[in-house]
PDB file of C-alpha atoms in Angstrom:
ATOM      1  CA  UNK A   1      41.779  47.519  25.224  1.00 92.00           C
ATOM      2  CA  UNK A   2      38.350  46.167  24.322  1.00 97.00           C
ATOM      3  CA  UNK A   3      34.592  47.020  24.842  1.00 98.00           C
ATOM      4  CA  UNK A   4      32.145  44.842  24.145  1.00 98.00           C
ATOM      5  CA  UNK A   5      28.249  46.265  24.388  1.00 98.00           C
ATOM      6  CA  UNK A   6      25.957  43.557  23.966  1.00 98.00           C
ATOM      7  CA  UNK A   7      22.144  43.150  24.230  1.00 98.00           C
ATOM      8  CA  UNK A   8      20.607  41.435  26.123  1.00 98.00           C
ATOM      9  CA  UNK A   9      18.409  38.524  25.187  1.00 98.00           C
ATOM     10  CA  UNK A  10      14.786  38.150  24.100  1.00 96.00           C
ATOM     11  CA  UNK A  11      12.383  39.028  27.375  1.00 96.00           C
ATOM     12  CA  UNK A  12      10.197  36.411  28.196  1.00 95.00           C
ATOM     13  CA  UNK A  13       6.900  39.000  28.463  1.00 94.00           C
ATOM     14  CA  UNK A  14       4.999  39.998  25.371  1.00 84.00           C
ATOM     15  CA  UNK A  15       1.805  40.965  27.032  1.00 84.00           C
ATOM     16  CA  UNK A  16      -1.455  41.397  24.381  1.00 86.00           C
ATOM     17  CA  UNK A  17      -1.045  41.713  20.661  1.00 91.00           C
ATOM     18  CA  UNK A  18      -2.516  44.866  20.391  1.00 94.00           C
ATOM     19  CA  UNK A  19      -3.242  47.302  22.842  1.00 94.00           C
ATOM     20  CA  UNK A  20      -4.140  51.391  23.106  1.00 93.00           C
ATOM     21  CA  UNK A  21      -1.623  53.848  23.226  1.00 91.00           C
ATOM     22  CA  UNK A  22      -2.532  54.751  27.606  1.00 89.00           C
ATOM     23  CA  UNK A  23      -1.791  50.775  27.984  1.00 93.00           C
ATOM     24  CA  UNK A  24       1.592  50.975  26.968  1.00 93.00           C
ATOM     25  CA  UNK A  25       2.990  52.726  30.784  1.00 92.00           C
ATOM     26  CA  UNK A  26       1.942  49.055  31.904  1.00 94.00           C
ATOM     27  CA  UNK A  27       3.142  47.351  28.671  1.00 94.00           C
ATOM     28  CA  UNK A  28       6.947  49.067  29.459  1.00 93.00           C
ATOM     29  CA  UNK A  29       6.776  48.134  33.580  1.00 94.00           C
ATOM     30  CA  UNK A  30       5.888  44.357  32.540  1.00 95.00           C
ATOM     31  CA  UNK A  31       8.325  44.458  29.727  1.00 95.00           C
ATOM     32  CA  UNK A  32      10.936  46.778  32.219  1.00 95.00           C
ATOM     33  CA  UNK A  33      10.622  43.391  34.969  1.00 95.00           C
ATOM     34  CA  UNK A  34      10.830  40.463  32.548  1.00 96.00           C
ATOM     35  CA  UNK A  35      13.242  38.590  32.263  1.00 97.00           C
ATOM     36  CA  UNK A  36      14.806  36.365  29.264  1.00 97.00           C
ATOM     37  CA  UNK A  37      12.932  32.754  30.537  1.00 94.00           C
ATOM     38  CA  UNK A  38      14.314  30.538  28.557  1.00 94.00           C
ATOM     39  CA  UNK A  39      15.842  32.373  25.686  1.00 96.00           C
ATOM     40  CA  UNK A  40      19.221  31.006  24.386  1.00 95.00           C
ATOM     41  CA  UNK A  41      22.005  32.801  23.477  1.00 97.00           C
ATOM     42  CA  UNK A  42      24.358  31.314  19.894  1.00 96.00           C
ATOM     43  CA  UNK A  43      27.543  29.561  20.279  1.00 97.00           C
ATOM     44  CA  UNK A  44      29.411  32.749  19.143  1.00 96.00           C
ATOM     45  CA  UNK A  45      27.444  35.180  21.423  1.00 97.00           C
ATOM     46  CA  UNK A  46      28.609  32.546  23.992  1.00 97.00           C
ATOM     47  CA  UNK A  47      32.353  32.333  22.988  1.00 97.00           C
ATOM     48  CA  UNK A  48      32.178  36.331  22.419  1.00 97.00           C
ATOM     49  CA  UNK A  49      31.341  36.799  26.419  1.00 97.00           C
ATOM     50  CA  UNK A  50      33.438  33.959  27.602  1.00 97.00           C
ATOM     51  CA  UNK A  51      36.323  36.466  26.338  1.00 96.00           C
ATOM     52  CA  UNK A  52      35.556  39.081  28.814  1.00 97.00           C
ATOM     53  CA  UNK A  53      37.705  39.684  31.741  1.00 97.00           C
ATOM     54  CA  UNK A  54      35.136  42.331  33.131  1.00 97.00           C
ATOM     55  CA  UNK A  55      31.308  42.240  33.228  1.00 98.00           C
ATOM     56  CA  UNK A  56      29.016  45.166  33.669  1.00 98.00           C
ATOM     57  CA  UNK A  57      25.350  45.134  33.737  1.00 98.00           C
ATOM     58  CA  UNK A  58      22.291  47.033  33.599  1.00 98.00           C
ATOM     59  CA  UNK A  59      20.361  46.584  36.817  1.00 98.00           C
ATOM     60  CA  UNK A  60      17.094  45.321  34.379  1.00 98.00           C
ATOM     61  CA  UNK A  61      16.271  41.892  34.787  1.00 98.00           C
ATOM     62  CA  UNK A  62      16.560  41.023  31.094  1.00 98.00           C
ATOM     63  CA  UNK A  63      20.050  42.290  30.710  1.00 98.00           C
ATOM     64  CA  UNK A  64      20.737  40.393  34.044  1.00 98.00           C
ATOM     65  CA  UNK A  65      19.182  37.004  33.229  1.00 98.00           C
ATOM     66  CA  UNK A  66      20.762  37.310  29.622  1.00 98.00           C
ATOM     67  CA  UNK A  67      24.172  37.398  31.585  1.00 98.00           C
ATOM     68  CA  UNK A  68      23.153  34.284  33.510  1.00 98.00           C
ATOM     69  CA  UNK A  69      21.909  32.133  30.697  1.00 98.00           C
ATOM     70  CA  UNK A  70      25.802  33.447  29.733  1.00 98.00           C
ATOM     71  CA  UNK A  71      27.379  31.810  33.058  1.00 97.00           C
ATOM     72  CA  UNK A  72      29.097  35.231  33.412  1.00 98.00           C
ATOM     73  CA  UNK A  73      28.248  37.066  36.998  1.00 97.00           C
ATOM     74  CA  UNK A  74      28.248  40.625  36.421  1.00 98.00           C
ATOM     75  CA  UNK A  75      30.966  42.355  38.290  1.00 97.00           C
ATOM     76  CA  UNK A  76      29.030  46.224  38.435  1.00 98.00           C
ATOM     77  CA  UNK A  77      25.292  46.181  37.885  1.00 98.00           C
ATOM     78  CA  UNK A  78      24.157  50.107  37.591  1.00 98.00           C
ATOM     79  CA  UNK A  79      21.437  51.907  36.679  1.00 97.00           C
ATOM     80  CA  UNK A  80      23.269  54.018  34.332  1.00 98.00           C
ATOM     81  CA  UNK A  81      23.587  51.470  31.520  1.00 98.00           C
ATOM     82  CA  UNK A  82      19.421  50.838  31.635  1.00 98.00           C
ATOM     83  CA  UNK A  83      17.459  51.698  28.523  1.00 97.00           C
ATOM     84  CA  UNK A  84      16.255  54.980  28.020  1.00 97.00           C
ATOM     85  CA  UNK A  85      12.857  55.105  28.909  1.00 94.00           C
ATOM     86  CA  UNK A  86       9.252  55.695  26.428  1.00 94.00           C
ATOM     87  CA  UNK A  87       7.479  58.660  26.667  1.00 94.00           C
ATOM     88  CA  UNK A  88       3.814  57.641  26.635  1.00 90.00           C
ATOM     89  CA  UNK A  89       1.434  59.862  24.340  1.00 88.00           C
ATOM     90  CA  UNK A  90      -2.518  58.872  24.339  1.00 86.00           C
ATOM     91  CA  UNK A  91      -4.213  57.914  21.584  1.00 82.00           C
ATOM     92  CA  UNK A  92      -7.155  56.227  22.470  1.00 79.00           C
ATOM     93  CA  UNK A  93      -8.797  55.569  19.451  1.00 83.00           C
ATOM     94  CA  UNK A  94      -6.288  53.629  18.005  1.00 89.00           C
ATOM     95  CA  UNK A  95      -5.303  49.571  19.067  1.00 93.00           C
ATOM     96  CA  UNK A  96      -1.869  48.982  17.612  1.00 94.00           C
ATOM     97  CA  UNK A  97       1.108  45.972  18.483  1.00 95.00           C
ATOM     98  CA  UNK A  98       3.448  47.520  21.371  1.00 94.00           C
ATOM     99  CA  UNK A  99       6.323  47.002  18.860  1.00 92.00           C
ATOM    100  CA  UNK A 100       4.469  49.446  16.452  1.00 94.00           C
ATOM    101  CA  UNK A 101       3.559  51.730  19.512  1.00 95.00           C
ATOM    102  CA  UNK A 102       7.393  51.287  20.773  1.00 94.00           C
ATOM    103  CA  UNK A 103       8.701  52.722  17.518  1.00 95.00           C
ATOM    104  CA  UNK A 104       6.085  55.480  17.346  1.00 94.00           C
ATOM    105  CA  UNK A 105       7.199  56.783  20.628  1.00 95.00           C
ATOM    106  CA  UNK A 106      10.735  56.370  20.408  1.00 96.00           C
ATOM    107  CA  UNK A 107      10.394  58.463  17.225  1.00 96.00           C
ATOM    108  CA  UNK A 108       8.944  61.045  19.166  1.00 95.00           C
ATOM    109  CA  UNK A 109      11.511  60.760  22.297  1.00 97.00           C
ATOM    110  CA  UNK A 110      13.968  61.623  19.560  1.00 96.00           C
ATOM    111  CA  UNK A 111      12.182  63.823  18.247  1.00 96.00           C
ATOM    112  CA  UNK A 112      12.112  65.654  21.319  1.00 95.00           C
ATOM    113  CA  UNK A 113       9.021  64.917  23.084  1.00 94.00           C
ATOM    114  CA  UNK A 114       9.531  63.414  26.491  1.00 91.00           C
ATOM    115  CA  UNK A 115       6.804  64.110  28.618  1.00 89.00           C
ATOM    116  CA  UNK A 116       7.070  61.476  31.721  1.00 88.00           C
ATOM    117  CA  UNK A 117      10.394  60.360  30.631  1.00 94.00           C
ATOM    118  CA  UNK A 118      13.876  61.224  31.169  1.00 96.00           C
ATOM    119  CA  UNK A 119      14.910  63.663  27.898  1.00 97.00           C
ATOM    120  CA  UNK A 120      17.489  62.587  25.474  1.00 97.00           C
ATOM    121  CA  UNK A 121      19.551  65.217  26.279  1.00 97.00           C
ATOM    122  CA  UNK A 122      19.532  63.164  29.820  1.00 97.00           C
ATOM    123  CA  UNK A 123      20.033  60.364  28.333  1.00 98.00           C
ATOM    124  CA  UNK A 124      23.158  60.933  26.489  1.00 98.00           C
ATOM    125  CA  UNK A 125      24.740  62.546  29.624  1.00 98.00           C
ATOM    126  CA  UNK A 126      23.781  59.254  31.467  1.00 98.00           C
ATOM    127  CA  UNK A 127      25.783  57.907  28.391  1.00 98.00           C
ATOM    128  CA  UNK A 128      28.728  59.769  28.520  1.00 98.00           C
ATOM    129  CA  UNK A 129      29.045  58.942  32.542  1.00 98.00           C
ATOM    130  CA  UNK A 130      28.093  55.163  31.228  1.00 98.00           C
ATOM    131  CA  UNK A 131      31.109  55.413  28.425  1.00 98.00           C
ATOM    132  CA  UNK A 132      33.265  56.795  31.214  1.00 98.00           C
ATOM    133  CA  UNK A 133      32.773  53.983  33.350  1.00 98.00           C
ATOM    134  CA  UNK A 134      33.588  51.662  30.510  1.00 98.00           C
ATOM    135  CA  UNK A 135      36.712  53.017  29.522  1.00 97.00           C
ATOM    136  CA  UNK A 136      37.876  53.115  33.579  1.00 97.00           C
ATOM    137  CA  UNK A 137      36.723  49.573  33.295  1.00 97.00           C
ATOM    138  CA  UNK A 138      38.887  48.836  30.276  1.00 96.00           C
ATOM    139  CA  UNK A 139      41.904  50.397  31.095  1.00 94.00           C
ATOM    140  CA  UNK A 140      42.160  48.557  34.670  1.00 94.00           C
ATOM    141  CA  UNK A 141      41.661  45.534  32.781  1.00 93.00           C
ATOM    142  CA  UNK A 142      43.776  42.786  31.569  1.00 84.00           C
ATOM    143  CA  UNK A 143      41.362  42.336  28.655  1.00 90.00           C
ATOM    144  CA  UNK A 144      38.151  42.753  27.136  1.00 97.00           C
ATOM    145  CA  UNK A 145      34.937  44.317  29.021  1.00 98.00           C
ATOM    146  CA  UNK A 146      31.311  43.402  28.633  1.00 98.00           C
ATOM    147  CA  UNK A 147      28.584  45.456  29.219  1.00 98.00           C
ATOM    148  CA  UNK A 148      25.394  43.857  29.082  1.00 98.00           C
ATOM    149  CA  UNK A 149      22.644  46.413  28.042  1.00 98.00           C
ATOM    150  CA  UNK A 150      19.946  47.241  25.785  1.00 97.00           C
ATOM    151  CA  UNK A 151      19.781  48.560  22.176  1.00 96.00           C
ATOM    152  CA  UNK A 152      19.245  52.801  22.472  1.00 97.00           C
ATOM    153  CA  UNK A 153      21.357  53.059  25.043  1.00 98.00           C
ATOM    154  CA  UNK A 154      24.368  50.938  23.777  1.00 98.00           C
ATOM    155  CA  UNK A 155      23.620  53.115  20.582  1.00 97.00           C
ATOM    156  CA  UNK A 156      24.002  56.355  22.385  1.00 98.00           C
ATOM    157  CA  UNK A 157      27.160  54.565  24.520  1.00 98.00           C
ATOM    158  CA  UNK A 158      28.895  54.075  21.080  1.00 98.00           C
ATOM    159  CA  UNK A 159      28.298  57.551  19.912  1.00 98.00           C
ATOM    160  CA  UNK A 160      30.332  58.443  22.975  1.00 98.00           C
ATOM    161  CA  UNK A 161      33.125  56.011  23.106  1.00 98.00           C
ATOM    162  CA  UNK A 162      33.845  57.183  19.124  1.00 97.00           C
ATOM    163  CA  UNK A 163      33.863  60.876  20.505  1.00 97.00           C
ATOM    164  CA  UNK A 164      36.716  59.703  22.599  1.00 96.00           C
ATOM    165  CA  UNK A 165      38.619  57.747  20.395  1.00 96.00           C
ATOM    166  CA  UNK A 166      37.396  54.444  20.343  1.00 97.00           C
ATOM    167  CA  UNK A 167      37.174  52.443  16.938  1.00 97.00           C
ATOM    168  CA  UNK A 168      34.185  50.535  16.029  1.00 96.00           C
ATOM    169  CA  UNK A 169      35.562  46.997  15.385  1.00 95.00           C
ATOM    170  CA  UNK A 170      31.980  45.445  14.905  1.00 94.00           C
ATOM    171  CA  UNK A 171      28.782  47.228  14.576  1.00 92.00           C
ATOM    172  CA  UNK A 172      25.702  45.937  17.249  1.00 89.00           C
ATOM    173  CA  UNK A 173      22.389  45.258  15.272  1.00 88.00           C
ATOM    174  CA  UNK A 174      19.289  45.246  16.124  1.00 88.00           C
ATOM    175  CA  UNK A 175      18.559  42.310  17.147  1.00 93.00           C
ATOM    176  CA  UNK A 176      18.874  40.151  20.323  1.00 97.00           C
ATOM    177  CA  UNK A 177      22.145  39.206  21.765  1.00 98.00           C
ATOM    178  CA  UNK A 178      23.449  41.555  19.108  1.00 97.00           C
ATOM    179  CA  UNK A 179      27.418  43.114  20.156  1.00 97.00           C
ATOM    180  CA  UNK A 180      29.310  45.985  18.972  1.00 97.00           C
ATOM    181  CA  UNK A 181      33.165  45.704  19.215  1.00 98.00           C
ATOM    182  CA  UNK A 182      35.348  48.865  20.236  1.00 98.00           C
ATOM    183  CA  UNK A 183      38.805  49.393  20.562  1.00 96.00           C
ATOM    184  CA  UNK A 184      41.397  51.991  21.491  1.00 88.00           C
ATOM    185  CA  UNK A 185      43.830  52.994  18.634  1.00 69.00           C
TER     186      UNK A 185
END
């Protein structure tokens, strides 16, 4: 049995290069209904979902435009596998690059500041259920299972799988199109 959690591709919105801190609740919608346009996923990211006998998505546009620029139709699409969300602080003195302002609050989320935003305590139940899923998926299957999702979440979706006894094969990075590899046994 095989998991594979990939991300999904580069979104096509980037919105303004630098923005204040209230800005970014309208910077993460955009971002949250953007798709991948034209981004291209590698021969091997390719072959690697080809293998799949199962596909599960995120419901997010950019994880399900990343599995169409794939040619793989997902065969679940649910909201459990979407990112976990931004808490927004303001700041409005300061006009920073939404990756910088991404990072800050993600920090923070972590840290355990969540105000407008689901908690990461929330979060990695909606993992657990999400690795759940996953391993139902796998062991009805005749072979490897994709999920196509988004970098945190896969994160805390691997921190669950291990907790049941799933191997890391290949660690995801951080980039786009990245995969992580898990097996059982």
């Amino acid at each position: 049995m095989e998991i594979i959690l990939m991300r999904h591709g580069k979104p096509a919105f980037t919105g303004s290069s630098r923005i204040r801190s209230g800005e970014m609740a309208d910077w993460v919608t955009e971002y949250d209904l953007s798709d991948t346009g034209t981004d291209i996923p590698s021969a091997s990211t390719l072959s690697l979902a080809s293998r799949a006998h199962r596909v599960i998505s995120s419901n997010l546009p950019r994880a399900l435009s990343s599995l169409k620029a794939l040619g793989r139709e997902p065969e679940l699409i649910d909201e459990v596998f979407k990112e976990a969300g931004l808490p927004i602080f303001h700041m409005p003195m300061l006009k920073l690059s939404p990756t910088l302002w991404a990072a800050f609050f993600r920090v923070m989320w972590l840290l355990g500041f969540s105000p407008n935003t689901e908690p990461l305590n929330v979060a990695k139940q909606r993992a657990m259920q999400a690795a759940k899923i996953l391993v139902a998926c796998a062991k009805e299957s005749n072979g490897p299972v994709l999920l196509m999702g988004h970098g945190v979440m896969n994160r805390l979706i691997t921190k669950e799988l291990k907790s049941l006894g799933w191997k890391e094969c290949r660690r995801q990075g951080n980039g786009y199109w990245n995969a992580g590899i898990y097996s059982l046994g």
